[in-house]
mmCIF file with all atom_site columns, C-alpha atoms in Angstrom:
data_model
loop_
_atom_site.group_PDB
_atom_site.id
_atom_site.type_symbol
_atom_site.label_atom_id
_atom_site.label_alt_id
_atom_site.label_comp_id
_atom_site.label_asym_id
_atom_site.label_entity_id
_atom_site.label_seq_id
_atom_site.pdbx_PDB_ins_code
_atom_site.Cartn_x
_atom_site.Cartn_y
_atom_site.Cartn_z
_atom_site.occupancy
_atom_site.B_iso_or_equiv
_atom_site.pdbx_formal_charge
_atom_site.auth_seq_id
_atom_site.auth_comp_id
_atom_site.auth_asym_id
_atom_site.auth_atom_id
_atom_site.pdbx_PDB_model_num
ATOM 1  C CA . MET A 1 1  ? 6.673  -3.236 43.878  1.00 0.00 ? 260 MET A CA 1
ATOM 2  C CA . PHE A 1 2  ? 2.796  -2.867 43.765  1.00 0.00 ? 261 PHE A CA 1
ATOM 3  C CA . SER A 1 3  ? 2.712  -5.481 40.906  1.00 0.00 ? 262 SER A CA 1
ATOM 4  C CA . LYS A 1 4  ? 3.909  -7.961 43.149  1.00 0.00 ? 263 LYS A CA 1
ATOM 5  C CA . LEU A 1 5  ? 1.649  -6.895 45.903  1.00 0.00 ? 264 LEU A CA 1
ATOM 6  C CA . PHE A 1 6  ? -1.463 -6.771 43.851  1.00 0.00 ? 265 PHE A CA 1
ATOM 7  C CA . GLY A 1 7  ? -0.557 -9.142 41.054  1.00 0.00 ? 266 GLY A CA 1
ATOM 8  C CA . LEU A 1 8  ? -0.544 -6.536 38.316  1.00 0.00 ? 267 LEU A CA 1
ATOM 9  C CA . LYS A 1 9  ? 1.599  -7.219 35.368  1.00 0.00 ? 268 LYS A CA 1
ATOM 10 C CA . PRO A 1 10 ? 3.476  -4.505 33.581  1.00 0.00 ? 269 PRO A CA 1
ATOM 11 C CA . LYS A 1 11 ? 1.868  -3.507 30.411  1.00 0.00 ? 270 LYS A CA 1
ATOM 12 C CA . ALA A 1 12 ? 3.646  -4.785 27.325  1.00 0.00 ? 271 ALA A CA 1
ATOM 13 C CA . SER A 1 13 ? 5.357  -2.127 25.113  1.00 0.00 ? 272 SER A CA 1
ATOM 14 C CA . LYS A 1 14 ? 3.666  -1.577 21.768  1.00 0.00 ? 273 LYS A CA 1
ATOM 15 C CA . ALA A 1 15 ? 6.851  0.019  20.106  1.00 0.00 ? 274 ALA A CA 1
ATOM 16 C CA . PRO A 1 16 ? 6.943  -0.517 16.438  1.00 0.00 ? 275 PRO A CA 1
ATOM 17 C CA . LYS A 1 17 ? 9.548  -2.945 15.374  1.00 0.00 ? 276 LYS A CA 1
ATOM 18 C CA . PRO A 1 18 ? 12.689 -1.544 13.989  1.00 0.00 ? 277 PRO A CA 1
ATOM 19 C CA . GLU A 1 19 ? 12.811 -1.658 10.259  1.00 0.00 ? 278 GLU A CA 1
ATOM 20 C CA . GLN A 1 20 ? 15.121 -4.131 8.622   1.00 0.00 ? 279 GLN A CA 1
ATOM 21 C CA . SER A 1 21 ? 17.519 -2.686 6.073   1.00 0.00 ? 280 SER A CA 1
ATOM 22 C CA . GLU A 1 22 ? 18.178 -4.516 2.778   1.00 0.00 ? 281 GLU A CA 1
ATOM 23 C CA . THR A 1 23 ? 21.167 -4.107 0.498   1.00 0.00 ? 282 THR A CA 1
ATOM 24 C CA . TYR A 1 24 ? 20.581 -4.016 -3.290  1.00 0.00 ? 283 TYR A CA 1
ATOM 25 C CA . GLU A 1 25 ? 23.182 -3.039 -6.008  1.00 0.00 ? 284 GLU A CA 1
ATOM 26 C CA . GLY A 1 26 ? 25.401 -1.397 -3.345  1.00 0.00 ? 285 GLY A CA 1
ATOM 27 C CA . PHE A 1 27 ? 22.622 0.718  -1.883  1.00 0.00 ? 286 PHE A CA 1
ATOM 28 C CA . ARG A 1 28 ? 21.075 0.174  1.524   1.00 0.00 ? 287 ARG A CA 1
ATOM 29 C CA . ILE A 1 29 ? 17.258 0.420  1.644   1.00 0.00 ? 288 ILE A CA 1
ATOM 30 C CA . THR A 1 30 ? 15.369 0.884  4.902   1.00 0.00 ? 289 THR A CA 1
ATOM 31 C CA . PRO A 1 31 ? 11.541 0.727  4.595   1.00 0.00 ? 290 PRO A CA 1
ATOM 32 C CA . GLU A 1 32 ? 9.837  3.298  6.824   1.00 0.00 ? 291 GLU A CA 1
ATOM 33 C CA . PRO A 1 33 ? 6.170  3.178  6.195   1.00 0.00 ? 292 PRO A CA 1
ATOM 34 C CA . MET A 1 34 ? 4.378  6.384  7.464   1.00 0.00 ? 293 MET A CA 1
ATOM 35 C CA . LYS A 1 35 ? 1.085  5.997  9.420   1.00 0.00 ? 294 LYS A CA 1
ATOM 36 C CA . GLU A 1 36 ? -1.813 7.758  7.707   1.00 0.00 ? 295 GLU A CA 1
ATOM 37 C CA . GLN A 1 37 ? -5.543 7.686  8.194   1.00 0.00 ? 296 GLN A CA 1
ATOM 38 C CA . GLN A 1 38 ? -6.062 5.263  5.243   1.00 0.00 ? 297 GLN A CA 1
ATOM 39 C CA . GLY A 1 39 ? -3.268 2.981  6.227   1.00 0.00 ? 298 GLY A CA 1
ATOM 40 C CA . TYR A 1 40 ? 0.408  3.467  5.643   1.00 0.00 ? 299 TYR A CA 1
ATOM 41 C CA . ARG A 1 41 ? 2.227  5.667  3.154   1.00 0.00 ? 300 ARG A CA 1
ATOM 42 C CA . LEU A 1 42 ? 4.842  3.953  0.999   1.00 0.00 ? 301 LEU A CA 1
ATOM 43 C CA . CYS A 1 43 ? 8.193  5.377  2.305   1.00 0.00 ? 302 CYS A CA 1
ATOM 44 C CA . ALA A 1 44 ? 11.883 4.219  2.386   1.00 0.00 ? 303 ALA A CA 1
ATOM 45 C CA . VAL A 1 45 ? 15.285 5.637  3.053   1.00 0.00 ? 304 VAL A CA 1
ATOM 46 C CA . ILE A 1 46 ? 17.967 4.823  0.370   1.00 0.00 ? 305 ILE A CA 1
ATOM 47 C CA . GLU A 1 47 ? 21.621 5.345  1.259   1.00 0.00 ? 306 GLU A CA 1
ATOM 48 C CA . LYS A 1 48 ? 24.987 4.644  -0.408  1.00 0.00 ? 307 LYS A CA 1
ATOM 49 C CA . GLU A 1 49 ? 28.513 5.724  0.473   1.00 0.00 ? 308 GLU A CA 1
ATOM 50 C CA . VAL A 1 50 ? 29.825 7.714  -2.548  1.00 0.00 ? 309 VAL A CA 1
ATOM 51 C CA . GLY A 1 51 ? 33.493 9.101  -2.314  1.00 0.00 ? 310 GLY A CA 1
ATOM 52 C CA . GLY A 1 52 ? 33.531 8.404  1.322   1.00 0.00 ? 311 GLY A CA 1
ATOM 53 C CA . GLU A 1 53 ? 30.401 10.380 2.160   1.00 0.00 ? 312 GLU A CA 1
ATOM 54 C CA . LEU A 1 54 ? 27.137 8.694  3.014   1.00 0.00 ? 313 LEU A CA 1
ATOM 55 C CA . LYS A 1 55 ? 24.395 9.970  0.531   1.00 0.00 ? 314 LYS A CA 1
ATOM 56 C CA . THR A 1 56 ? 20.794 9.661  1.670   1.00 0.00 ? 315 THR A CA 1
ATOM 57 C CA . HIS A 1 57 ? 17.634 9.894  -0.405  1.00 0.00 ? 316 HIS A CA 1
ATOM 58 C CA . ARG A 1 58 ? 14.168 9.702  1.241   1.00 0.00 ? 317 ARG A CA 1
ATOM 59 C CA . LEU A 1 59 ? 11.645 8.172  -1.087  1.00 0.00 ? 318 LEU A CA 1
ATOM 60 C CA . ILE A 1 60 ? 7.892  9.195  -0.254  1.00 0.00 ? 319 ILE A CA 1
ATOM 61 C CA . ARG A 1 61 ? 5.173  8.057  -2.552  1.00 0.00 ? 320 ARG A CA 1
ATOM 62 C CA . ALA A 1 62 ? 1.438  9.146  -2.403  1.00 0.00 ? 321 ALA A CA 1
ATOM 63 C CA . ASP A 1 63 ? 0.347  5.375  -2.376  1.00 0.00 ? 322 ASP A CA 1
ATOM 64 C CA . THR A 1 64 ? -1.191 4.191  0.855   1.00 0.00 ? 323 THR A CA 1
ATOM 65 C CA . ILE A 1 65 ? -1.585 0.628  1.759   1.00 0.00 ? 324 ILE A CA 1
ATOM 66 C CA . SER A 1 66 ? -3.659 -0.913 4.554   1.00 0.00 ? 325 SER A CA 1
ATOM 67 C CA . ASP A 1 67 ? -1.335 -3.470 5.623   1.00 0.00 ? 326 ASP A CA 1
ATOM 68 C CA . ILE A 1 68 ? 2.080  -2.446 7.096   1.00 0.00 ? 327 ILE A CA 1
ATOM 69 C CA . ASP A 1 69 ? 4.026  -5.507 5.995   1.00 0.00 ? 328 ASP A CA 1
ATOM 70 C CA . VAL A 1 70 ? 2.705  -5.197 2.429   1.00 0.00 ? 329 VAL A CA 1
ATOM 71 C CA . CYS A 1 71 ? 3.716  -1.596 2.614   1.00 0.00 ? 330 CYS A CA 1
ATOM 72 C CA . ARG A 1 72 ? 7.247  -2.505 3.680   1.00 0.00 ? 331 ARG A CA 1
ATOM 73 C CA . GLU A 1 73 ? 7.651  -4.839 0.703   1.00 0.00 ? 332 GLU A CA 1
ATOM 74 C CA . ALA A 1 74 ? 6.133  -2.294 -1.639  1.00 0.00 ? 333 ALA A CA 1
ATOM 75 C CA . SER A 1 75 ? 8.593  0.238  -0.376  1.00 0.00 ? 334 SER A CA 1
ATOM 76 C CA . ILE A 1 76 ? 11.571 -1.938 -0.956  1.00 0.00 ? 335 ILE A CA 1
ATOM 77 C CA . ALA A 1 77 ? 10.174 -2.794 -4.372  1.00 0.00 ? 336 ALA A CA 1
ATOM 78 C CA . LYS A 1 78 ? 9.729  0.881  -5.345  1.00 0.00 ? 337 LYS A CA 1
ATOM 79 C CA . ALA A 1 79 ? 13.209 1.686  -4.066  1.00 0.00 ? 338 ALA A CA 1
ATOM 80 C CA . LYS A 1 80 ? 14.719 -1.013 -6.081  1.00 0.00 ? 339 LYS A CA 1
ATOM 81 C CA . GLN A 1 81 ? 12.910 0.325  -9.130  1.00 0.00 ? 340 GLN A CA 1
ATOM 82 C CA . MET A 1 82 ? 14.305 3.908  -8.578  1.00 0.00 ? 341 MET A CA 1
ATOM 83 C CA . ILE A 1 83 ? 17.931 2.440  -8.126  1.00 0.00 ? 342 ILE A CA 1
ATOM 84 C CA . ASP A 1 84 ? 17.566 0.479  -11.368 1.00 0.00 ? 343 ASP A CA 1
ATOM 85 C CA . GLN A 1 85 ? 16.495 3.587  -13.257 1.00 0.00 ? 344 GLN A CA 1
ATOM 86 C CA . LEU A 1 86 ? 18.586 6.260  -11.574 1.00 0.00 ? 345 LEU A CA 1
ATOM 87 C CA . GLY A 1 87 ? 21.555 4.594  -9.837  1.00 0.00 ? 346 GLY A CA 1
ATOM 88 C CA . ASP A 1 88 ? 23.896 7.265  -8.448  1.00 0.00 ? 347 ASP A CA 1
ATOM 89 C CA . ARG A 1 89 ? 22.003 10.037 -9.934  1.00 0.00 ? 348 ARG A CA 1
ATOM 90 C CA . LEU A 1 90 ? 19.422 9.352  -7.321  1.00 0.00 ? 349 LEU A CA 1
ATOM 91 C CA . PHE A 1 91 ? 21.527 11.668 -5.178  1.00 0.00 ? 350 PHE A CA 1
#
């Protein structure tokens, strides 16, 4: 109401965009960079349905990257590497 009277515009929400999942070798990878003082910590959630049950592994690395988009890409790349190395033993 006041915005119409005084010409105020509502503030745009700065909510982070939802992370996009990617499927790789039957696994679903969702990058979830964690905000740190130095930038963003490499982090992803790896999921797969095994025997009718959804299994989840949370990948967190010590690596920090200043750009969030680069961190998302690195998180996906690291998750793919782990899947290639461990497969279902990841769970």
